[in-house]
C-alpha cells in the first residue's frame, strides 16, 4: 500500500509527459497532496476547481438515473490533458487522483493505466 506522497511520485515518475499531480478530497475540495505544477499551474486551485467538475458530473448522472460509477474524466486542452480518476474502495471514498499531462509528450492510454495502478495501491 502506498501513501499520498508515494502515490504522487509514482504518478509523475511513472507517466511520460506528466507535469503535475494531486490527490484530492472532493467532498471538501482540499488537496491532500500535490506535486509539480508551478506559477502557471497552481495545483491547489486546479484541485478545488476540478472538485466542481466531479460534483456536476455526479449530479447529472443522478438526474439521468445512471447507475454506473465514474472511472475517469478527461479534459483536453490545446496543449494538455487533465485526467481525473475517482478512487474506489472504502479507504478512498470521496477522493480523486488528478494528473496533468503535456499533450505532445504523453500517451493517454498509458497514463490511464498508471492512474489505475496508483489508485489500487493508495492507502489513506
GROMACS .gro file of N, CA, C and O in nm:
model
  496
    1UNK      N    1   0.083  -0.118   0.000
    1UNK     CA    2   0.000   0.000   0.000
    1UNK      C    3   0.088   0.125   0.000
    1UNK      O    4   0.193   0.126   0.061
    2UNK      N    5   0.042   0.228  -0.068
    2UNK     CA    6   0.122   0.348  -0.086
    2UNK      C    7   0.056   0.469  -0.020
    2UNK      O    8  -0.065   0.484  -0.022
    3UNK      N    9   0.139   0.556   0.036
    3UNK     CA   10   0.091   0.680   0.095
    3UNK      C   11   0.061   0.781  -0.015
    3UNK      O   12   0.091   0.759  -0.133
    4UNK      N   13   0.005   0.894   0.024
    4UNK     CA   14  -0.024   1.001  -0.072
    4UNK      C   15   0.106   1.047  -0.138
    4UNK      O   16   0.113   1.062  -0.260
    5UNK      N   17   0.210   1.068  -0.059
    5UNK     CA   18   0.338   1.115  -0.112
    5UNK      C   19   0.396   1.018  -0.215
    5UNK      O   20   0.440   1.058  -0.323
    6UNK      N   21   0.395   0.890  -0.182
    6UNK     CA   22   0.447   0.788  -0.274
    6UNK      C   23   0.361   0.783  -0.400
    6UNK      O   24   0.412   0.775  -0.512
    7UNK      N   25   0.230   0.792  -0.383
    7UNK     CA   26   0.139   0.788  -0.498
    7UNK      C   27   0.164   0.905  -0.593
    7UNK      O   28   0.165   0.888  -0.715
    8UNK      N   29   0.185   1.024  -0.538
    8UNK     CA   30   0.214   1.141  -0.622
    8UNK      C   31   0.342   1.120  -0.702
    8UNK      O   32   0.347   1.150  -0.822
    9UNK      N   33   0.444   1.068  -0.636
    9UNK     CA   34   0.571   1.043  -0.706
    9UNK      C   35   0.554   0.939  -0.815
    9UNK      O   36   0.611   0.953  -0.924
   10UNK      N   37   0.475   0.835  -0.790
   10UNK     CA   38   0.451   0.732  -0.891
   10UNK      C   39   0.371   0.788  -1.009
   10UNK      O   40   0.394   0.750  -1.123
   11UNK      N   41   0.278   0.879  -0.980
   11UNK     CA   42   0.200   0.940  -1.088
   11UNK      C   43   0.290   1.020  -1.181
   11UNK      O   44   0.278   1.011  -1.303
   12UNK      N   45   0.383   1.097  -1.124
   12UNK     CA   46   0.471   1.180  -1.207
   12UNK      C   47   0.582   1.100  -1.272
   12UNK      O   48   0.604   1.109  -1.392
   13UNK      N   49   0.652   1.021  -1.192
   13UNK     CA   50   0.767   0.947  -1.245
   13UNK      C   51   0.726   0.835  -1.339
   13UNK      O   52   0.797   0.804  -1.434
   14UNK      N   53   0.611   0.776  -1.315
   14UNK     CA   54   0.567   0.661  -1.394
   14UNK      C   55   0.487   0.694  -1.517
   14UNK      O   56   0.440   0.603  -1.586
   15UNK      N   57   0.468   0.822  -1.546
   15UNK     CA   58   0.384   0.863  -1.658
   15UNK      C   59   0.459   0.961  -1.745
   15UNK      O   60   0.487   1.074  -1.704
   16UNK      N   61   0.493   0.919  -1.866
   16UNK     CA   62   0.565   1.008  -1.957
   16UNK      C   63   0.480   1.131  -1.989
   16UNK      O   64   0.360   1.120  -2.014
   17UNK      N   65   0.542   1.246  -1.985
   17UNK     CA   66   0.473   1.371  -2.015
   17UNK      C   67   0.399   1.431  -1.897
   17UNK      O   68   0.335   1.535  -1.910
   18UNK      N   69   0.406   1.367  -1.779
   18UNK     CA   70   0.336   1.418  -1.662
   18UNK      C   71   0.399   1.549  -1.616
   18UNK      O   72   0.521   1.562  -1.608
   19UNK      N   73   0.314   1.646  -1.588
   19UNK     CA   74   0.359   1.778  -1.545
   19UNK      C   75   0.327   1.807  -1.399
   19UNK      O   76   0.400   1.881  -1.333
   20UNK      N   77   0.217   1.752  -1.350
   20UNK     CA   78   0.174   1.779  -1.213
   20UNK      C   79   0.073   1.672  -1.171
   20UNK      O   80   0.006   1.613  -1.257
   21UNK      N   81   0.063   1.652  -1.040
   21UNK     CA   82  -0.030   1.552  -0.988
   21UNK      C   83  -0.084   1.599  -0.853
   21UNK      O   84  -0.021   1.678  -0.782
   22UNK      N   85  -0.203   1.547  -0.820
   22UNK     CA   86  -0.263   1.577  -0.689
   22UNK      C   87  -0.352   1.461  -0.646
   22UNK      O   88  -0.404   1.387  -0.730
   23UNK      N   89  -0.366   1.448  -0.515
   23UNK     CA   90  -0.467   1.362  -0.455
   23UNK      C   91  -0.561   1.457  -0.384
   23UNK      O   92  -0.517   1.539  -0.301
   24UNK      N   93  -0.691   1.448  -0.416
   24UNK     CA   94  -0.786   1.549  -0.372
   24UNK      C   95  -0.908   1.485  -0.307
   24UNK      O   96  -0.957   1.382  -0.352
   25UNK      N   97  -0.957   1.550  -0.202
   25UNK     CA   98  -1.082   1.511  -0.137
   25UNK      C   99  -1.192   1.596  -0.201
   25UNK      O  100  -1.196   1.717  -0.181
   26UNK      N  101  -1.280   1.532  -0.281
   26UNK     CA  102  -1.380   1.613  -0.350
   26UNK      C  103  -1.501   1.646  -0.262
   26UNK      O  104  -1.586   1.724  -0.303
   27UNK      N  105  -1.507   1.595  -0.141
   27UNK     CA  106  -1.614   1.638  -0.051
   27UNK      C  107  -1.583   1.777   0.006
   27UNK      O  108  -1.674   1.855   0.032
   28UNK      N  109  -1.453   1.807   0.022
   28UNK     CA  110  -1.413   1.937   0.076
   28UNK      C  111  -1.346   2.027  -0.027
   28UNK      O  112  -1.337   2.147  -0.006
   29UNK      N  113  -1.293   1.967  -0.135
   29UNK     CA  114  -1.218   2.044  -0.234
   29UNK      C  115  -1.072   2.063  -0.196
   29UNK      O  116  -0.998   2.132  -0.266
   30UNK      N  117  -1.029   2.002  -0.088
   30UNK     CA  118  -0.892   2.018  -0.040
   30UNK      C  119  -0.799   1.915  -0.102
   30UNK      O  120  -0.834   1.797  -0.109
   31UNK      N  121  -0.682   1.961  -0.145
   31UNK     CA  122  -0.579   1.871  -0.194
   31UNK      C  123  -0.509   1.809  -0.074
   31UNK      O  124  -0.462   1.881   0.015
   32UNK      N  125  -0.502   1.676  -0.070
   32UNK     CA  126  -0.428   1.607   0.037
   32UNK      C  127  -0.279   1.612   0.008
   32UNK      O  128  -0.198   1.595   0.099
   33UNK      N  129  -0.245   1.633  -0.118
   33UNK     CA  130  -0.106   1.647  -0.158
   33UNK      C  131  -0.097   1.684  -0.304
   33UNK      O  132  -0.184   1.648  -0.382
   34UNK      N  133   0.007   1.760  -0.339
   34UNK     CA  134   0.031   1.796  -0.479
   34UNK      C  135   0.180   1.783  -0.507
   34UNK      O  136   0.263   1.790  -0.415
   35UNK      N  137   0.210   1.765  -0.634
   35UNK     CA  138   0.349   1.758  -0.677
   35UNK      C  139   0.356   1.812  -0.819
   35UNK      O  140   0.272   1.777  -0.903
   36UNK      N  141   0.453   1.898  -0.846
   36UNK     CA  142   0.465   1.957  -0.979
   36UNK      C  143   0.382   2.084  -0.989
   36UNK      O  144   0.341   2.142  -0.890
   37UNK      N  145   0.358   2.124  -1.111
   37UNK     CA  146   0.285   2.248  -1.134
   37UNK      C  147   0.382   2.364  -1.138
   37UNK      O  148   0.494   2.352  -1.186
   38UNK      N  149   0.340   2.478  -1.086
   38UNK     CA  150   0.424   2.596  -1.085
   38UNK      C  151   0.340   2.721  -1.093
   38UNK      O  152   0.218   2.717  -1.069
   39UNK      N  153   0.403   2.833  -1.130
   39UNK     CA  154   0.329   2.960  -1.133
   39UNK      C  155   0.218   2.961  -1.238
   39UNK      O  156   0.119   3.028  -1.221
   40UNK      N  157   0.235   2.885  -1.345
   40UNK     CA  158   0.133   2.879  -1.449
   40UNK      C  159   0.029   2.770  -1.426
   40UNK      O  160  -0.069   2.760  -1.498
   41UNK      N  161   0.053   2.685  -1.325
   41UNK     CA  162  -0.039   2.575  -1.296
   41UNK      C  163  -0.040   2.553  -1.145
   41UNK      O  164   0.036   2.474  -1.090
   42UNK      N  165  -0.126   2.628  -1.077
   42UNK     CA  166  -0.142   2.618  -0.932
   42UNK      C  167  -0.230   2.497  -0.903
   42UNK      O  168  -0.352   2.500  -0.924
   43UNK      N  169  -0.170   2.390  -0.855
   43UNK     CA  170  -0.242   2.264  -0.836
   43UNK      C  171  -0.346   2.273  -0.725
   43UNK      O  172  -0.445   2.200  -0.727
   44UNK      N  173  -0.328   2.360  -0.629
   44UNK     CA  174  -0.428   2.376  -0.524
   44UNK      C  175  -0.557   2.435  -0.583
   44UNK      O  176  -0.667   2.388  -0.554
   45UNK      N  177  -0.542   2.536  -0.667
   45UNK     CA  178  -0.658   2.597  -0.734
   45UNK      C  179  -0.721   2.498  -0.831
   45UNK      O  180  -0.844   2.483  -0.835
   46UNK      N  181  -0.637   2.427  -0.907
   46UNK     CA  182  -0.688   2.329  -1.003
   46UNK      C  183  -0.763   2.216  -0.933
   46UNK      O  184  -0.867   2.171  -0.981
   47UNK      N  185  -0.710   2.171  -0.821
   47UNK     CA  186  -0.775   2.064  -0.746
   47UNK      C  187  -0.914   2.107  -0.699
   47UNK      O  188  -1.012   2.034  -0.715
   48UNK      N  189  -0.923   2.227  -0.642
   48UNK     CA  190  -1.052   2.278  -0.595
   48UNK      C  191  -1.149   2.296  -0.711
   48UNK      O  192  -1.267   2.260  -0.700
   49UNK      N  193  -1.102   2.347  -0.823
   49UNK     CA  194  -1.189   2.367  -0.939
   49UNK      C  195  -1.240   2.237  -0.997
   49UNK      O  196  -1.356   2.227  -1.038
   50UNK      N  197  -1.156   2.136  -0.999
   50UNK     CA  198  -1.199   2.007  -1.055
   50UNK      C  199  -1.292   1.933  -0.961
   50UNK      O  200  -1.363   1.842  -1.004
   51UNK      N  201  -1.294   1.972  -0.836
   51UNK     CA  202  -1.395   1.919  -0.744
   51UNK      C  203  -1.534   1.953  -0.796
   51UNK      O  204  -1.625   1.870  -0.793
   52UNK      N  205  -1.549   2.075  -0.846
   52UNK     CA  206  -1.678   2.117  -0.903
   52UNK      C  207  -1.714   2.035  -1.026
   52UNK      O  208  -1.832   2.005  -1.049
   53UNK      N  209  -1.615   1.997  -1.105
   53UNK     CA  210  -1.639   1.914  -1.224
   53UNK      C  211  -1.697   1.780  -1.181
   53UNK      O  212  -1.796   1.732  -1.238
   54UNK      N  213  -1.637   1.719  -1.081
   54UNK     CA  214  -1.685   1.588  -1.034
   54UNK      C  215  -1.825   1.600  -0.976
   54UNK      O  216  -1.913   1.520  -1.007
   55UNK      N  217  -1.846   1.699  -0.893
   55UNK     CA  218  -1.979   1.716  -0.833
   55UNK      C  219  -2.086   1.735  -0.940
   55UNK      O  220  -2.195   1.679  -0.930
   56UNK      N  221  -2.054   1.813  -1.043
   56UNK     CA  222  -2.151   1.836  -1.151
   56UNK      C  223  -2.180   1.706  -1.226
   56UNK      O  224  -2.297   1.677  -1.260
   57UNK      N  225  -2.079   1.626  -1.252
   57UNK     CA  226  -2.099   1.500  -1.324
   57UNK      C  227  -2.179   1.401  -1.242
   57UNK      O  228  -2.269   1.335  -1.293
   58UNK      N  229  -2.149   1.392  -1.113
   58UNK     CA  230  -2.224   1.302  -1.025
   58UNK      C  231  -2.371   1.345  -1.019
   58UNK      O  232  -2.462   1.262  -1.029
   59UNK      N  233  -2.395   1.474  -1.006
   59UNK     CA  234  -2.531   1.527  -1.001
   59UNK      C  235  -2.606   1.497  -1.132
   59UNK      O  236  -2.721   1.453  -1.130
   60UNK      N  237  -2.540   1.516  -1.245
   60UNK     CA  238  -2.601   1.489  -1.375
   60UNK      C  239  -2.635   1.341  -1.389
   60UNK      O  240  -2.743   1.305  -1.438
   61UNK      N  241  -2.544   1.255  -1.347
   61UNK     CA  242  -2.569   1.111  -1.355
   61UNK      C  243  -2.689   1.072  -1.268
   61UNK      O  244  -2.771   0.989  -1.308
   62UNK      N  245  -2.701   1.133  -1.151
   62UNK     CA  246  -2.816   1.106  -1.064
   62UNK      C  247  -2.945   1.151  -1.131
   62UNK      O  248  -3.045   1.079  -1.128
   63UNK      N  249  -2.945   1.268  -1.192
   63UNK     CA  250  -3.064   1.319  -1.260
   63UNK      C  251  -3.105   1.231  -1.377
   63UNK      O  252  -3.223   1.218  -1.407
   64UNK      N  253  -3.005   1.173  -1.443
   64UNK     CA  254  -3.033   1.084  -1.556
   64UNK      C  255  -3.067   0.942  -1.512
   64UNK      O  256  -3.106   0.859  -1.594
   65UNK      N  257  -3.048   0.914  -1.385
   65UNK     CA  258  -3.075   0.780  -1.335
   65UNK      C  259  -2.969   0.678  -1.375
   65UNK      O  260  -2.996   0.558  -1.375
   66UNK      N  261  -2.848   0.724  -1.407
   66UNK     CA  262  -2.739   0.633  -1.444
   66UNK      C  263  -2.684   0.568  -1.318
   66UNK      O  264  -2.650   0.636  -1.222
   67UNK      N  265  -2.674   0.438  -1.319
   67UNK     CA  266  -2.630   0.363  -1.201
   67UNK      C  267  -2.483   0.321  -1.209
   67UNK      O  268  -2.436   0.246  -1.127
   68UNK      N  269  -2.412   0.368  -1.307
   68UNK     CA  270  -2.273   0.331  -1.328
   68UNK      C  271  -2.181   0.422  -1.246
   68UNK      O  272  -2.218   0.534  -1.211
   69UNK      N  273  -2.062   0.372  -1.214
   69UNK     CA  274  -1.962   0.452  -1.144
   69UNK      C  275  -1.872   0.522  -1.244
   69UNK      O  276  -1.842   0.468  -1.350
   70UNK      N  277  -1.824   0.640  -1.208
   70UNK     CA  278  -1.728   0.713  -1.291
   70UNK      C  279  -1.591   0.652  -1.271
   70UNK      O  280  -1.545   0.639  -1.157
   71UNK      N  281  -1.523   0.615  -1.379
   71UNK     CA  282  -1.384   0.568  -1.370
   71UNK      C  283  -1.291   0.687  -1.379
   71UNK      O  284  -1.208   0.709  -1.292
   72UNK      N  285  -1.302   0.762  -1.488
   72UNK     CA  286  -1.219   0.881  -1.501
   72UNK      C  287  -1.288   0.985  -1.589
   72UNK      O  288  -1.385   0.956  -1.657
   73UNK      N  289  -1.236   1.105  -1.579
   73UNK     CA  290  -1.286   1.219  -1.657
   73UNK      C  291  -1.164   1.280  -1.726
   73UNK      O  292  -1.062   1.304  -1.662
   74UNK      N  293  -1.179   1.307  -1.855
   74UNK     CA  294  -1.070   1.366  -1.933
   74UNK      C  295  -1.110   1.505  -1.980
   74UNK      O  296  -1.218   1.523  -2.038
   75UNK      N  297  -1.023   1.600  -1.955
   75UNK     CA  298  -1.040   1.736  -2.007
   75UNK      C  299  -0.923   1.760  -2.101
   75UNK      O  300  -0.807   1.751  -2.059
   76UNK      N  301  -0.953   1.785  -2.226
   76UNK     CA  302  -0.850   1.805  -2.327
   76UNK      C  303  -0.836   1.953  -2.357
   76UNK      O  304  -0.933   2.018  -2.401
   77UNK      N  305  -0.718   2.005  -2.334
   77UNK     CA  306  -0.686   2.143  -2.368
   77UNK      C  307  -0.597   2.143  -2.492
   77UNK      O  308  -0.555   2.037  -2.540
   78UNK      N  309  -0.566   2.259  -2.543
   78UNK     CA  310  -0.483   2.269  -2.663
   78UNK      C  311  -0.349   2.198  -2.646
   78UNK      O  312  -0.304   2.129  -2.737
   79UNK      N  313  -0.285   2.215  -2.530
   79UNK     CA  314  -0.151   2.159  -2.509
   79UNK      C  315  -0.143   2.060  -2.394
   79UNK      O  316  -0.034   2.013  -2.363
   80UNK      N  317  -0.254   2.034  -2.328
   80UNK     CA  318  -0.251   1.949  -2.210
   80UNK      C  319  -0.372   1.856  -2.204
   80UNK      O  320  -0.477   1.887  -2.260
   81UNK      N  321  -0.351   1.745  -2.133
   81UNK     CA  322  -0.461   1.661  -2.089
   81UNK      C  323  -0.471   1.678  -1.937
   81UNK      O  324  -0.369   1.681  -1.868
   82UNK      N  325  -0.593   1.688  -1.886
   82UNK     CA  326  -0.617   1.687  -1.743
   82UNK      C  327  -0.700   1.562  -1.717
   82UNK      O  328  -0.814   1.552  -1.763
   83UNK      N  329  -0.642   1.468  -1.645
   83UNK     CA  330  -0.704   1.339  -1.622
   83UNK      C  331  -0.741   1.327  -1.475
   83UNK      O  332  -0.657   1.346  -1.387
   84UNK      N  333  -0.868   1.296  -1.450
   84UNK     CA  334  -0.922   1.283  -1.315
   84UNK      C  335  -0.969   1.140  -1.298
   84UNK      O  336  -1.048   1.091  -1.380
   85UNK      N  337  -0.921   1.072  -1.195
   85UNK     CA  338  -0.966   0.935  -1.168
   85UNK      C  339  -1.020   0.927  -1.026
   85UNK      O  340  -0.949   0.956  -0.930
   86UNK      N  341  -1.147   0.888  -1.014
   86UNK     CA  342  -1.206   0.871  -0.883
   86UNK      C  343  -1.150   0.746  -0.816
   86UNK      O  344  -1.132   0.644  -0.881
   87UNK      N  345  -1.122   0.759  -0.688
   87UNK     CA  346  -1.067   0.648  -0.610
   87UNK      C  347  -1.184   0.567  -0.555
   87UNK      O  348  -1.274   0.623  -0.492
   88UNK      N  349  -1.181   0.437  -0.577
   88UNK     CA  350  -1.286   0.350  -0.527
   88UNK      C  351  -1.235   0.275  -0.404
   88UNK      O  352  -1.116   0.281  -0.372
   89UNK      N  353  -1.321   0.206  -0.340
   89UNK     CA  354  -1.282   0.132  -0.220
   89UNK      C  355  -1.306   0.216  -0.097
   89UNK      O  356  -1.312   0.338  -0.102
   90UNK      N  357  -1.318   0.150   0.015
   90UNK     CA  358  -1.355   0.219   0.140
   90UNK      C  359  -1.252   0.320   0.186
   90UNK      O  360  -1.286   0.423   0.241
   91UNK      N  361  -1.124   0.296   0.161
   91UNK     CA  362  -1.022   0.391   0.207
   91UNK      C  363  -1.014   0.516   0.120
   91UNK      O  364  -0.959   0.616   0.161
   92UNK      N  365  -1.070   0.509   0.001
   92UNK     CA  366  -1.058   0.622  -0.090
   92UNK      C  367  -1.188   0.691  -0.121
   92UNK      O  368  -1.193   0.775  -0.210
   93UNK      N  369  -1.293   0.658  -0.051
   93UNK     CA  370  -1.423   0.717  -0.080
   93UNK      C  371  -1.416   0.869  -0.069
   93UNK      O  372  -1.373   0.923   0.033
   94UNK      N  373  -1.456   0.939  -0.175
   94UNK     CA  374  -1.454   1.084  -0.176
   94UNK      C  375  -1.323   1.144  -0.226
   94UNK      O  376  -1.305   1.265  -0.222
   95UNK      N  377  -1.232   1.060  -0.276
   95UNK     CA  378  -1.104   1.110  -0.325
   95UNK      C  379  -1.093   1.094  -0.476
   95UNK      O  380  -1.158   1.009  -0.535
   96UNK      N  381  -1.008   1.178  -0.536
   96UNK     CA  382  -0.972   1.157  -0.676
   96UNK      C  383  -0.825   1.186  -0.698
   96UNK      O  384  -0.763   1.263  -0.625
   97UNK      N  385  -0.771   1.118  -0.799
   97UNK     CA  386  -0.636   1.143  -0.846
   97UNK      C  387  -0.647   1.240  -0.962
   97UNK      O  388  -0.735   1.226  -1.047
   98UNK      N  389  -0.556   1.334  -0.967
   98UNK     CA  390  -0.560   1.437  -1.072
   98UNK      C  391  -0.420   1.445  -1.133
   98UNK      O  392  -0.322   1.465  -1.062
   99UNK      N  393  -0.414   1.427  -1.264
   99UNK     CA  394  -0.286   1.426  -1.334
   99UNK      C  395  -0.293   1.519  -1.454
   99UNK      O  396  -0.387   1.513  -1.533
  100UNK      N  397  -0.193   1.607  -1.465
  100UNK     CA  398  -0.183   1.698  -1.579
  100UNK      C  399  -0.069   1.649  -1.667
  100UNK      O  400   0.042   1.626  -1.619
  101UNK      N  401  -0.099   1.634  -1.796
  101UNK     CA  402  -0.003   1.580  -1.892
  101UNK      C  403   0.025   1.678  -2.003
  101UNK      O  404  -0.065   1.750  -2.047
  102UNK      N  405   0.149   1.678  -2.051
  102UNK     CA  406   0.185   1.751  -2.172
  102UNK      C  407   0.131   1.670  -2.289
  102UNK      O  408   0.169   1.554  -2.309
  103UNK      N  409   0.042   1.727  -2.364
  103UNK     CA  410  -0.028   1.655  -2.471
  103UNK      C  411   0.068   1.600  -2.577
  103UNK      O  412   0.048   1.490  -2.628
  104UNK      N  413   0.173   1.672  -2.607
  104UNK     CA  414   0.266   1.631  -2.713
  104UNK      C  415   0.358   1.517  -2.669
  104UNK      O  416   0.410   1.444  -2.753
  105UNK      N  417   0.379   1.502  -2.538
  105UNK     CA  418   0.475   1.404  -2.490
  105UNK      C  419   0.413   1.285  -2.417
  105UNK      O  420   0.484   1.199  -2.367
  106UNK      N  421   0.282   1.279  -2.412
  106UNK     CA  422   0.220   1.176  -2.330
  106UNK      C  423   0.142   1.075  -2.414
  106UNK      O  424   0.104   1.102  -2.527
  107UNK      N  425   0.119   0.960  -2.353
  107UNK     CA  426   0.036   0.855  -2.411
  107UNK      C  427  -0.083   0.843  -2.317
  107UNK      O  428  -0.069   0.794  -2.204
  108UNK      N  429  -0.199   0.885  -2.362
  108UNK     CA  430  -0.317   0.890  -2.277
  108UNK      C  431  -0.356   0.752  -2.224
  108UNK      O  432  -0.390   0.738  -2.106
  109UNK      N  433  -0.349   0.651  -2.307
  109UNK     CA  434  -0.386   0.516  -2.263
  109UNK      C  435  -0.293   0.468  -2.152
  109UNK      O  436  -0.338   0.412  -2.051
  110UNK      N  437  -0.165   0.493  -2.167
  110UNK     CA  438  -0.069   0.452  -2.065
  110UNK      C  439  -0.089   0.533  -1.935
  110UNK      O  440  -0.074   0.479  -1.825
  111UNK      N  441  -0.122   0.659  -1.948
  111UNK     CA  442  -0.148   0.743  -1.831
  111UNK      C  443  -0.269   0.691  -1.753
  111UNK      O  444  -0.267   0.685  -1.630
  112UNK      N  445  -0.373   0.651  -1.825
  112UNK     CA  446  -0.492   0.595  -1.759
  112UNK      C  447  -0.457   0.467  -1.685
  112UNK      O  448  -0.503   0.446  -1.573
  113UNK      N  449  -0.376   0.382  -1.747
  113UNK     CA  450  -0.335   0.258  -1.681
  113UNK      C  451  -0.251   0.287  -1.555
  113UNK      O  452  -0.268   0.222  -1.452
  114UNK      N  453  -0.162   0.384  -1.565
  114UNK     CA  454  -0.079   0.420  -1.450
  114UNK      C  455  -0.166   0.473  -1.335
  114UNK      O  456  -0.145   0.436  -1.219
  115UNK      N  457  -0.264   0.556  -1.366
  115UNK     CA  458  -0.352   0.607  -1.261
  115UNK      C  459  -0.430   0.494  -1.195
  115UNK      O  460  -0.452   0.495  -1.074
  116UNK      N  461  -0.472   0.398  -1.274
  116UNK     CA  462  -0.544   0.283  -1.218
  116UNK      C  463  -0.454   0.206  -1.122
  116UNK      O  464  -0.496   0.166  -1.013
  117UNK      N  465  -0.328   0.185  -1.161
  117UNK     CA  466  -0.234   0.116  -1.072
  117UNK      C  467  -0.212   0.194  -0.942
  117UNK      O  468  -0.210   0.137  -0.834
  118UNK      N  469  -0.194   0.324  -0.956
  118UNK     CA  470  -0.173   0.408  -0.837
  118UNK      C  471  -0.295   0.403  -0.746
  118UNK      O  472  -0.283   0.390  -0.624
  119UNK      N  473  -0.413   0.411  -0.806
  119UNK     CA  474  -0.536   0.406  -0.729
  119UNK      C  475  -0.546   0.276  -0.648
  119UNK      O  476  -0.582   0.276  -0.531
  120UNK      N  477  -0.511   0.166  -0.711
  120UNK     CA  478  -0.519   0.036  -0.644
  120UNK      C  479  -0.425   0.024  -0.525
  120UNK      O  480  -0.452  -0.049  -0.431
  121UNK      N  481  -0.315   0.097  -0.529
  121UNK     CA  482  -0.214   0.089  -0.423
  121UNK      C  483  -0.231   0.197  -0.314
  121UNK      O  484  -0.170   0.187  -0.207
  122UNK      N  485  -0.311   0.298  -0.341
  122UNK     CA  486  -0.325   0.412  -0.249
  122UNK      C  487  -0.390   0.369  -0.118
  122UNK      O  488  -0.492   0.300  -0.118
  123UNK      N  489  -0.331   0.410  -0.008
  123UNK     CA  490  -0.385   0.384   0.125
  123UNK      C  491  -0.388   0.515   0.202
  123UNK      O  492  -0.283   0.577   0.221
  124UNK      N  493  -0.505   0.553   0.245
  124UNK     CA  494  -0.520   0.678   0.321
  124UNK      C  495  -0.540   0.645   0.468
  124UNK      O  496  -0.613   0.562   0.505
   0.00000   0.00000   0.00000
